PDB file of C-alpha atoms and ligand atoms in Angstrom:
ATOM      1  CA  MET I  13      -0.030  -0.111   0.083  1.00  0.00           C
ATOM      2  CA  ARG I  14       1.287   3.380  -1.055  1.00  0.00           C
ATOM      3  CA  PHE I  15       1.088   6.455   1.751  1.00  0.00           C
ATOM      4  CA  ILE I  16       0.758   9.458  -0.151  1.00  0.00           C
ATOM      5  CA  LEU I  17       1.292  12.652   1.895  1.00  0.00           C
ATOM      6  CA  THR I  18       0.623  16.064  -0.252  1.00  0.00           C
ATOM      7  CA  ARG I  19       0.726  19.411   0.264  1.00  0.00           C
ATOM      8  CA  GLN I  20      -1.030  20.178  -2.767  1.00  0.00           C
ATOM      9  CA  ASN I  21      -5.309  19.997  -2.721  1.00  0.00           C
ATOM     10  CA  LEU I  22      -5.969  16.527  -2.485  1.00  0.00           C
ATOM     11  CA  GLY I  23      -8.907  16.861  -4.716  1.00  0.00           C
ATOM     12  CA  GLN I  24      -6.721  18.141  -7.735  1.00  0.00           C
ATOM     13  CA  TRP I  25      -4.248  15.620  -7.076  1.00  0.00           C
ATOM     14  CA  ALA I  26      -6.839  13.074  -7.437  1.00  0.00           C
ATOM     15  CA  ALA I  27      -8.690  14.366 -10.265  1.00  0.00           C
ATOM     16  CA  ASP I  28      -5.598  14.721 -12.237  1.00  0.00           C
ATOM     17  CA  TYR I  29      -4.456  11.130 -11.269  1.00  0.00           C
ATOM     18  CA  ILE I  30      -7.752  10.024 -12.719  1.00  0.00           C
ATOM     19  CA  VAL I  31      -7.638  12.178 -15.664  1.00  0.00           C
ATOM     20  CA  LYS I  32      -3.942  10.266 -16.401  1.00  0.00           C
ATOM     21  CA  ARG I  33      -5.588   6.632 -15.683  1.00  0.00           C
ATOM     22  CA  ILE I  34      -8.518   7.247 -18.071  1.00  0.00           C
ATOM     23  CA  ASN I  35      -6.610   8.934 -21.038  1.00  0.00           C
ATOM     24  CA  GLY I  36      -3.724   6.284 -20.463  1.00  0.00           C
ATOM     25  CA  PHE I  37      -5.862   3.568 -20.702  1.00  0.00           C
ATOM     26  CA  SER I  38      -7.536   5.164 -24.205  1.00  0.00           C
ATOM     27  CA  PRO I  39     -10.988   3.713 -23.569  1.00  0.00           C
ATOM     28  CA  THR I  40     -13.445   2.962 -26.452  1.00  0.00           C
ATOM     29  CA  SER I  41     -17.070   1.658 -26.884  1.00  0.00           C
ATOM     30  CA  THR I  42     -15.766  -1.865 -26.612  1.00  0.00           C
ATOM     31  CA  LYS I  43     -13.127  -1.486 -23.708  1.00  0.00           C
ATOM     32  CA  LYS I  44     -14.591   0.932 -21.619  1.00  0.00           C
ATOM     33  CA  PHE I  45     -12.959   2.558 -18.517  1.00  0.00           C
ATOM     34  CA  VAL I  46     -14.859   1.870 -15.302  1.00  0.00           C
ATOM     35  CA  LEU I  47     -14.623   3.844 -12.208  1.00  0.00           C
ATOM     36  CA  GLY I  48     -16.001   3.218  -8.631  1.00  0.00           C
ATOM     37  CA  LEU I  49     -16.750   6.445  -7.077  1.00  0.00           C
ATOM     38  CA  PRO I  50     -17.340   7.716  -3.551  1.00  0.00           C
ATOM     39  CA  THR I  51     -19.521  10.708  -1.956  1.00  0.00           C
ATOM     40  CA  GLY I  52     -18.613  12.764   0.919  1.00  0.00           C
ATOM     41  CA  GLY I  53     -17.439  16.155   1.950  1.00  0.00           C
ATOM     42  CA  THR I  54     -13.785  15.031   1.192  1.00  0.00           C
ATOM     43  CA  VAL I  55     -14.271  14.745  -2.600  1.00  0.00           C
ATOM     44  CA  VAL I  56     -16.183  17.934  -3.477  1.00  0.00           C
ATOM     45  CA  ASP I  57     -13.154  19.352  -4.834  1.00  0.00           C
ATOM     46  CA  MET I  58     -12.243  16.132  -6.809  1.00  0.00           C
ATOM     47  CA  TYR I  59     -15.028  16.519  -8.431  1.00  0.00           C
ATOM     48  CA  ALA I  60     -15.005  20.480  -9.238  1.00  0.00           C
ATOM     49  CA  SER I  61     -11.514  19.867 -10.579  1.00  0.00           C
ATOM     50  CA  LEU I  62     -12.921  16.725 -12.540  1.00  0.00           C
ATOM     51  CA  CYS I  63     -15.478  18.809 -14.240  1.00  0.00           C
ATOM     52  CA  ALA I  64     -12.984  21.917 -14.813  1.00  0.00           C
ATOM     53  CA  ALA I  65     -10.804  19.179 -16.773  1.00  0.00           C
ATOM     54  CA  SER I  66     -13.630  18.346 -18.580  1.00  0.00           C
ATOM     55  CA  ARG I  67     -14.536  21.652 -19.739  1.00  0.00           C
ATOM     56  CA  GLU I  68     -11.204  22.453 -20.719  1.00  0.00           C
ATOM     57  CA  GLY I  69     -11.130  19.182 -22.948  1.00  0.00           C
ATOM     58  CA  ARG I  70      -8.377  17.538 -21.023  1.00  0.00           C
ATOM     59  CA  VAL I  71     -10.527  14.300 -20.464  1.00  0.00           C
ATOM     60  CA  SER I  72     -13.922  12.998 -21.631  1.00  0.00           C
ATOM     61  CA  PHE I  73     -16.433  10.625 -19.834  1.00  0.00           C
ATOM     62  CA  LYS I  74     -17.773   9.140 -22.830  1.00  0.00           C
ATOM     63  CA  GLN I  75     -16.343   5.946 -22.610  1.00  0.00           C
ATOM     64  CA  VAL I  76     -16.172   5.817 -18.985  1.00  0.00           C
ATOM     65  CA  VAL I  77     -18.732   3.455 -17.002  1.00  0.00           C
ATOM     66  CA  THR I  78     -19.452   4.024 -12.955  1.00  0.00           C
ATOM     67  CA  PHE I  79     -20.429   2.566  -9.826  1.00  0.00           C
ATOM     68  CA  ASN I  80     -21.355   4.760  -6.809  1.00  0.00           C
ATOM     69  CA  MET I  81     -20.093   3.210  -3.825  1.00  0.00           C
ATOM     70  CA  ASP I  82     -23.525   3.611  -1.440  1.00  0.00           C
ATOM     71  CA  GLU I  83     -26.809   5.295  -1.138  1.00  0.00           C
ATOM     72  CA  TYR I  84     -29.173   5.821   1.763  1.00  0.00           C
ATOM     73  CA  VAL I  85     -32.134   3.802   2.186  1.00  0.00           C
ATOM     74  CA  GLY I  86     -35.672   5.240   1.943  1.00  0.00           C
ATOM     75  CA  LEU I  87     -34.347   8.922   0.996  1.00  0.00           C
ATOM     76  CA  ALA I  88     -36.324  10.293  -2.114  1.00  0.00           C
ATOM     77  CA  LYS I  89     -34.068  10.203  -5.277  1.00  0.00           C
ATOM     78  CA  THR I  90     -34.649  13.801  -5.470  1.00  0.00           C
ATOM     79  CA  HIS I  91     -33.850  14.977  -1.926  1.00  0.00           C
ATOM     80  CA  PRO I  92     -30.817  17.151  -2.335  1.00  0.00           C
ATOM     81  CA  GLU I  93     -28.550  14.459  -0.045  1.00  0.00           C
ATOM     82  CA  SER I  94     -29.223  11.635  -1.450  1.00  0.00           C
ATOM     83  CA  TYR I  95     -26.244  10.335  -3.389  1.00  0.00           C
ATOM     84  CA  TYR I  96     -28.041  10.201  -6.603  1.00  0.00           C
ATOM     85  CA  SER I  97     -28.757  13.960  -6.191  1.00  0.00           C
ATOM     86  CA  TYR I  98     -25.031  14.713  -4.912  1.00  0.00           C
ATOM     87  CA  MET I  99     -23.468  12.661  -7.995  1.00  0.00           C
ATOM     88  CA  HIS I 100     -25.488  14.731 -10.562  1.00  0.00           C
ATOM     89  CA  ARG I 101     -24.898  17.924  -8.597  1.00  0.00           C
ATOM     90  CA  HIS I 102     -21.048  17.238  -8.434  1.00  0.00           C
ATOM     91  CA  LEU I 103     -20.027  15.420 -11.420  1.00  0.00           C
ATOM     92  CA  PHE I 104     -22.448  13.876 -13.998  1.00  0.00           C
ATOM     93  CA  ASP I 105     -24.367  16.855 -14.942  1.00  0.00           C
ATOM     94  CA  HIS I 106     -21.621  18.739 -16.039  1.00  0.00           C
ATOM     95  CA  VAL I 107     -19.635  16.224 -18.034  1.00  0.00           C
ATOM     96  CA  ASP I 108     -19.889  14.349 -21.288  1.00  0.00           C
ATOM     97  CA  ILE I 109     -20.805  10.848 -19.672  1.00  0.00           C
ATOM     98  CA  ASP I 110     -23.569   8.865 -21.101  1.00  0.00           C
ATOM     99  CA  PRO I 111     -26.421   8.082 -18.533  1.00  0.00           C
ATOM    100  CA  LYS I 112     -26.879   4.311 -19.249  1.00  0.00           C
ATOM    101  CA  ASN I 113     -23.232   4.111 -18.040  1.00  0.00           C
ATOM    102  CA  VAL I 114     -23.922   5.789 -14.806  1.00  0.00           C
ATOM    103  CA  HIS I 115     -24.701   3.318 -11.679  1.00  0.00           C
ATOM    104  CA  ILE I 116     -26.190   3.880  -8.301  1.00  0.00           C
ATOM    105  CA  LEU I 117     -27.693   1.843  -5.950  1.00  0.00           C
ATOM    106  CA  ASN I 118     -31.533   2.464  -5.714  1.00  0.00           C
ATOM    107  CA  GLY I 119     -32.363   2.785  -1.775  1.00  0.00           C
ATOM    108  CA  ASN I 120     -35.966   2.583  -3.051  1.00  0.00           C
ATOM    109  CA  ALA I 121     -35.871  -0.748  -4.492  1.00  0.00           C
ATOM    110  CA  ALA I 122     -38.886  -2.882  -3.559  1.00  0.00           C
ATOM    111  CA  ASN I 123     -36.355  -5.630  -3.500  1.00  0.00           C
ATOM    112  CA  LEU I 124     -33.280  -4.128  -1.819  1.00  0.00           C
ATOM    113  CA  ASP I 125     -31.531  -7.371  -1.568  1.00  0.00           C
ATOM    114  CA  GLY I 126     -32.460  -8.234  -5.139  1.00  0.00           C
ATOM    115  CA  GLU I 127     -30.924  -4.514  -6.041  1.00  0.00           C
ATOM    116  CA  CYS I 128     -27.538  -5.421  -4.226  1.00  0.00           C
ATOM    117  CA  GLN I 129     -27.365  -8.660  -6.221  1.00  0.00           C
ATOM    118  CA  ALA I 130     -27.887  -6.951  -9.655  1.00  0.00           C
ATOM    119  CA  TYR I 131     -25.373  -4.194  -8.387  1.00  0.00           C
ATOM    120  CA  GLU I 132     -22.561  -6.490  -8.340  1.00  0.00           C
ATOM    121  CA  SER I 133     -23.713  -8.743 -11.396  1.00  0.00           C
ATOM    122  CA  ALA I 134     -23.714  -5.216 -13.151  1.00  0.00           C
ATOM    123  CA  ILE I 135     -20.266  -4.636 -11.880  1.00  0.00           C
ATOM    124  CA  ALA I 136     -18.953  -8.301 -13.037  1.00  0.00           C
ATOM    125  CA  HIS I 137     -20.764  -7.757 -16.256  1.00  0.00           C
ATOM    126  CA  SER I 138     -18.887  -4.622 -16.993  1.00  0.00           C
ATOM    127  CA  GLY I 139     -15.417  -6.561 -16.864  1.00  0.00           C
ATOM    128  CA  GLY I 140     -14.456  -5.087 -13.299  1.00  0.00           C
ATOM    129  CA  ILE I 141     -13.758  -1.817 -11.393  1.00  0.00           C
ATOM    130  CA  GLU I 142     -10.419  -0.686 -12.956  1.00  0.00           C
ATOM    131  CA  LEU I 143      -9.786   2.087 -10.619  1.00  0.00           C
ATOM    132  CA  PHE I 144     -11.950   2.539  -7.050  1.00  0.00           C
ATOM    133  CA  LEU I 145     -11.891   6.059  -5.424  1.00  0.00           C
ATOM    134  CA  GLY I 146     -13.169   6.475  -1.801  1.00  0.00           C
ATOM    135  CA  GLY I 147     -13.213   8.250   1.040  1.00  0.00           C
ATOM    136  CA  VAL I 148     -13.261   7.361   4.596  1.00  0.00           C
ATOM    137  CA  GLY I 149     -15.278   7.603   7.842  1.00  0.00           C
ATOM    138  CA  ARG I 150     -14.054   8.564  11.295  1.00  0.00           C
ATOM    139  CA  ASN I 151     -14.245   4.880  12.557  1.00  0.00           C
ATOM    140  CA  GLY I 152     -12.731   3.772   9.440  1.00  0.00           C
ATOM    141  CA  HIS I 153     -15.720   2.776   7.468  1.00  0.00           C
ATOM    142  CA  LEU I 154     -15.026   2.502   3.956  1.00  0.00           C
ATOM    143  CA  ALA I 155     -18.651   3.423   1.834  1.00  0.00           C
ATOM    144  CA  PHE I 156     -20.959   2.221   4.336  1.00  0.00           C
ATOM    145  CA  ASN I 157     -19.192  -0.876   5.747  1.00  0.00           C
ATOM    146  CA  GLU I 158     -19.009  -0.547   9.152  1.00  0.00           C
ATOM    147  CA  PRO I 159     -16.289  -2.079  11.939  1.00  0.00           C
ATOM    148  CA  GLY I 160     -17.165  -5.465  12.194  1.00  0.00           C
ATOM    149  CA  THR I 161     -18.004  -5.892   8.178  1.00  0.00           C
ATOM    150  CA  PRO I 162     -16.022  -8.863   6.604  1.00  0.00           C
ATOM    151  CA  PHE I 163     -13.179  -7.747   4.371  1.00  0.00           C
ATOM    152  CA  THR I 164     -15.006 -10.413   1.885  1.00  0.00           C
ATOM    153  CA  SER I 165     -18.079  -9.067   2.253  1.00  0.00           C
ATOM    154  CA  ARG I 166     -20.362  -8.211  -1.105  1.00  0.00           C
ATOM    155  CA  THR I 167     -22.923  -5.329  -1.709  1.00  0.00           C
ATOM    156  CA  HIS I 168     -25.617  -5.370   1.185  1.00  0.00           C
ATOM    157  CA  ARG I 169     -28.016  -3.413   2.898  1.00  0.00           C
ATOM    158  CA  VAL I 170     -26.439  -2.094   6.597  1.00  0.00           C
ATOM    159  CA  ALA I 171     -27.920  -0.132   9.630  1.00  0.00           C
ATOM    160  CA  LEU I 172     -25.631   3.002   9.823  1.00  0.00           C
ATOM    161  CA  THR I 173     -23.829   2.951  13.447  1.00  0.00           C
ATOM    162  CA  GLN I 174     -24.585   6.049  15.464  1.00  0.00           C
ATOM    163  CA  SER I 175     -21.326   7.650  14.605  1.00  0.00           C
ATOM    164  CA  THR I 176     -21.824   7.918  11.191  1.00  0.00           C
ATOM    165  CA  ILE I 177     -25.479   9.166  11.597  1.00  0.00           C
ATOM    166  CA  GLU I 178     -23.717  11.907  13.770  1.00  0.00           C
ATOM    167  CA  ALA I 179     -20.850  12.454  11.364  1.00  0.00           C
ATOM    168  CA  ASN I 180     -23.256  13.021   8.554  1.00  0.00           C
ATOM    169  CA  ALA I 181     -25.899  14.836  10.500  1.00  0.00           C
ATOM    170  CA  ARG I 182     -24.202  18.154   9.061  1.00  0.00           C
ATOM    171  CA  PHE I 183     -25.972  17.496   5.857  1.00  0.00           C
ATOM    172  CA  PHE I 184     -29.142  17.134   7.425  1.00  0.00           C
ATOM    173  CA  GLU I 185     -29.725  20.435   9.248  1.00  0.00           C
ATOM    174  CA  ASN I 186     -27.703  18.888  12.028  1.00  0.00           C
ATOM    175  CA  ASP I 187     -30.864  17.303  13.079  1.00  0.00           C
ATOM    176  CA  LEU I 188     -29.973  13.529  13.609  1.00  0.00           C
ATOM    177  CA  SER I 189     -33.911  12.527  13.164  1.00  0.00           C
ATOM    178  CA  LYS I 190     -33.520  13.434   9.483  1.00  0.00           C
ATOM    179  CA  VAL I 191     -30.352  11.466   8.859  1.00  0.00           C
ATOM    180  CA  PRO I 192     -31.525   7.967   7.057  1.00  0.00           C
ATOM    181  CA  THR I 193     -30.666   5.034   9.516  1.00  0.00           C
ATOM    182  CA  GLU I 194     -29.668   2.595   6.816  1.00  0.00           C
ATOM    183  CA  ALA I 195     -28.086   2.509   3.603  1.00  0.00           C
ATOM    184  CA  LEU I 196     -27.127   0.048   0.459  1.00  0.00           C
ATOM    185  CA  THR I 197     -23.446  -0.292  -0.161  1.00  0.00           C
ATOM    186  CA  VAL I 198     -20.914  -1.981  -1.880  1.00  0.00           C
ATOM    187  CA  GLY I 199     -19.003  -4.680   0.315  1.00  0.00           C
ATOM    188  CA  ILE I 200     -15.176  -4.318   1.207  1.00  0.00           C
ATOM    189  CA  GLY I 201     -14.759  -7.382  -0.778  1.00  0.00           C
ATOM    190  CA  THR I 202     -16.318  -5.421  -3.914  1.00  0.00           C
ATOM    191  CA  VAL I 203     -14.041  -2.331  -3.270  1.00  0.00           C
ATOM    192  CA  THR I 204     -10.556  -4.443  -2.909  1.00  0.00           C
ATOM    193  CA  ASP I 205     -11.551  -6.465  -5.884  1.00  0.00           C
ATOM    194  CA  ALA I 206     -11.050  -3.304  -8.089  1.00  0.00           C
ATOM    195  CA  LYS I 207      -7.255  -3.138 -10.092  1.00  0.00           C
ATOM    196  CA  GLU I 208      -6.871  -0.145  -7.994  1.00  0.00           C
ATOM    197  CA  VAL I 209      -7.680   1.770  -5.325  1.00  0.00           C
ATOM    198  CA  LEU I 210      -7.016   5.076  -4.054  1.00  0.00           C
ATOM    199  CA  ILE I 211      -8.912   6.441  -0.934  1.00  0.00           C
ATOM    200  CA  LEU I 212      -8.829  10.392  -0.012  1.00  0.00           C
ATOM    201  CA  VAL I 213      -8.087  11.270   3.474  1.00  0.00           C
ATOM    202  CA  LYS I 214      -8.580  14.933   4.891  1.00  0.00           C
ATOM    203  CA  GLY I 215      -8.462  16.267   8.658  1.00  0.00           C
ATOM    204  CA  GLU I 216      -7.627  15.691  11.889  1.00  0.00           C
ATOM    205  CA  LYS I 217     -11.189  13.559  12.111  1.00  0.00           C
ATOM    206  CA  LYS I 218      -9.640  10.650  10.032  1.00  0.00           C
ATOM    207  CA  ALA I 219      -6.126  10.525  12.160  1.00  0.00           C
ATOM    208  CA  GLN I 220      -7.288   7.395  14.208  1.00  0.00           C
ATOM    209  CA  ALA I 221      -8.619   5.588  11.272  1.00  0.00           C
ATOM    210  CA  MET I 222      -5.021   6.555   9.597  1.00  0.00           C
ATOM    211  CA  ARG I 223      -2.957   5.704  12.791  1.00  0.00           C
ATOM    212  CA  ARG I 224      -4.893   2.660  12.605  1.00  0.00           C
ATOM    213  CA  LEU I 225      -4.428   1.700   8.808  1.00  0.00           C
ATOM    214  CA  LEU I 226      -0.760   2.324   9.218  1.00  0.00           C
ATOM    215  CA  GLU I 227       0.053   1.145  12.874  1.00  0.00           C
ATOM    216  CA  GLU I 228      -2.262  -1.909  13.333  1.00  0.00           C
ATOM    217  CA  PRO I 229      -2.252  -5.354  11.753  1.00  0.00           C
ATOM    218  CA  PRO I 230      -5.670  -5.256   9.203  1.00  0.00           C
ATOM    219  CA  THR I 231      -8.743  -5.874  11.338  1.00  0.00           C
ATOM    220  CA  GLN I 232     -12.009  -5.843  10.327  1.00  0.00           C
ATOM    221  CA  ASP I 233     -12.577  -3.570  13.191  1.00  0.00           C
ATOM    222  CA  CYS I 234     -11.184  -0.860  11.033  1.00  0.00           C
ATOM    223  CA  PRO I 235     -12.635  -1.312   7.594  1.00  0.00           C
ATOM    224  CA  ILE I 236     -10.068   0.613   5.811  1.00  0.00           C
ATOM    225  CA  THR I 237      -7.168  -1.450   7.032  1.00  0.00           C
ATOM    226  CA  ALA I 238      -8.380  -3.846   4.346  1.00  0.00           C
ATOM    227  CA  LEU I 239      -6.494  -2.152   1.979  1.00  0.00           C
ATOM    228  CA  ARG I 240      -3.173  -3.364   3.662  1.00  0.00           C
ATOM    229  CA  ASN I 241      -4.102  -6.348   1.926  1.00  0.00           C
ATOM    230  CA  HIS I 242      -4.581  -4.983  -1.866  1.00  0.00           C
ATOM    231  CA  PRO I 243      -1.882  -5.207  -4.100  1.00  0.00           C
ATOM    232  CA  ASN I 244      -2.174  -1.480  -5.830  1.00  0.00           C
ATOM    233  CA  ALA I 245      -4.021   0.641  -3.124  1.00  0.00           C
ATOM    234  CA  ALA I 246      -3.064   4.078  -2.394  1.00  0.00           C
ATOM    235  CA  VAL I 247      -4.114   6.441   0.581  1.00  0.00           C
ATOM    236  CA  LEU I 248      -3.541  10.213  -0.221  1.00  0.00           C
ATOM    237  CA  VAL I 249      -3.817  12.179   3.077  1.00  0.00           C
ATOM    238  CA  ASP I 250      -2.994  15.617   4.199  1.00  0.00           C
ATOM    239  CA  GLU I 251      -1.091  17.020   7.148  1.00  0.00           C
ATOM    240  CA  GLY I 252      -3.990  16.552   9.881  1.00  0.00           C
ATOM    241  CA  ALA I 253      -4.835  12.982   8.713  1.00  0.00           C
ATOM    242  CA  CYS I 254      -1.084  12.276   9.918  1.00  0.00           C
ATOM    243  CA  GLN I 255      -1.508  13.936  13.485  1.00  0.00           C
ATOM    244  CA  ASP I 256      -1.812  10.632  15.640  1.00  0.00           C
ATOM    245  CA  LEU I 257       0.686   8.590  13.945  1.00  0.00           C
ATOM    246  CA  SER I 258       3.248   6.855  15.892  1.00  0.00           C
ATOM    247  CA  ALA I 259       6.489   9.005  16.550  1.00  0.00           C
ATOM    248  CA  ALA I 260       8.501   6.044  14.396  1.00  0.00           C
ATOM    249  CA  THR I 261       5.912   6.525  11.341  1.00  0.00           C
ATOM    250  CA  LYS I 262       5.906  10.952  12.005  1.00  0.00           C
ATOM    251  CA  GLU I 263       9.906  10.393  11.907  1.00  0.00           C
ATOM    252  CA  LYS I 264       9.704   8.167   8.304  1.00  0.00           C
ATOM    253  CA  LEU I 265       7.780  10.781   6.499  1.00  0.00           C
ATOM    254  CA  ARG I 266       9.995  13.700   8.011  1.00  0.00           C
ATOM    255  CA  GLU I 267      12.950  11.994   6.387  1.00  0.00           C
ATOM    256  CA  LEU I 268      11.231  11.573   3.303  1.00  0.00           C
ATOM    257  CA  GLN I 269      10.376  15.360   3.229  1.00  0.00           C
ATOM    258  CA  SER I 270      13.843  16.464   4.045  1.00  0.00           C
ATOM    259  CA  LYS I 271      14.938  14.377   1.374  1.00  0.00           C
ATOM    260  CA  ASN I 272      13.011  16.058  -1.222  1.00  0.00           C
ATOM    261  CA  PRO I 273      12.381  19.196   0.060  1.00  0.00           C
ATOM    262  CA  GLN I 274      11.611  20.702  -3.330  1.00  0.00           C
ATOM    263  CA  GLN I 275       8.789  18.035  -3.433  1.00  0.00           C
ATOM    264  CA  ASP I 276       4.522  18.619  -2.224  1.00  0.00           C
ATOM    265  CA  THR I 277       4.248  15.020  -2.446  1.00  0.00           C
ATOM    266  CA  TRP I 278       5.660  12.332  -0.427  1.00  0.00           C
ATOM    267  CA  THR I 279       5.341   8.459  -0.784  1.00  0.00           C
ATOM    268  CA  LEU I 280       5.599   5.867   1.794  1.00  0.00           C
ATOM    269  CA  GLU I 281       5.366   2.304   1.296  1.00  0.00           C
ATOM    270  CA  ILE I 282       3.835   0.394   3.861  1.00  0.00           C
TER     271      ILE I 282
HETATM  272  C1  GLP Y 312     -20.053   8.617   3.905  1.00  0.00           C
HETATM  273  C2  GLP Y 312     -19.686   8.124   2.863  1.00  0.00           C
HETATM  274  C3  GLP Y 312     -18.493   7.130   2.904  1.00  0.00           C
HETATM  275  C4  GLP Y 312     -17.544   8.512   2.972  1.00  0.00           C
HETATM  276  C5  GLP Y 312     -17.556   9.184   3.951  1.00  0.00           C
HETATM  277  C6  GLP Y 312     -16.918  10.204   4.623  1.00  0.00           C
HETATM  278  O1  GLP Y 312     -20.325   8.247   5.181  1.00  0.00           O
HETATM  279  N1  GLP Y 312     -20.651   6.840   2.525  1.00  0.00           N
HETATM  280  O2  GLP Y 312     -18.089   6.680   1.615  1.00  0.00           O
HETATM  281  O3  GLP Y 312     -16.092   8.007   2.994  1.00  0.00           O
HETATM  282  O4  GLP Y 312     -18.817   9.718   4.209  1.00  0.00           O
HETATM  283  O5  GLP Y 312     -17.187  11.609   4.397  1.00  0.00           O
HETATM  284  P1  GLP Y 312     -16.851  13.120   4.558  1.00  0.00           P
HETATM  285  O6  GLP Y 312     -16.063  13.064   3.072  1.00  0.00           O
HETATM  286  O7  GLP Y 312     -17.531  13.875   4.403  1.00  0.00           O
HETATM  287  O8  GLP Y 312     -15.821  12.829   5.937  1.00  0.00           O
END
């Protein structure tokens, strides 16, 4: 796993990387680029930078297929905080993606288990995910896979933990009673099956999750640690997310920085 510390804007860095990966892949109608996508506050900048890249003609989404990580159960698609609305507002309404290539779990499906199975089949049918982008929850959750979820899990229905409900209340007028209590989410296995995974982590609220990721062996009590077993995973972090790392890891980062002071991005192989 690569632990990438940057002083650049995380979203800009990630968008530049996605553009490079899509263009390097040279997707066609018979060889589409399959992208896994997250929601959340951290990745808003990334979507803004992707929209700018598309506007400036640096990337096209015509041959890109997307699968979103998760969606609330029982929230109307048209609700501004549904992940359907979020994705259209931040990306899909501004780029040349073909709507039939966009996949978002339907949290209002009559048969929620059937919806999850169909989602897994659609991913398999697309040939698998080339690059899965993600964020992380304060408790280490990946997509909506809360602590305790098996690393082998596939797309499923989940009850959100109190900590996630509290963290997401900011999107619902800080009213806990307005936050949905359930969601559909890809599984940890669905994410780690992707050929490549890139997770964006910003700020001190995520520092404990980063400490566990780097300092402890992988455990299902902290879902993000599943990345340690992945052959091509990277975590892109800012200084705030590093604040709880052990003195030894901080020292390694400082060494890297002092060896390459002219850079603004440093990579630690874990
Ligand atoms: C939600 C999403 C997660 C995301 C997390 C982090 O819980 N389901 O996929 O990683 O938020 O959000 P933020 O970036 O707002 O901290």
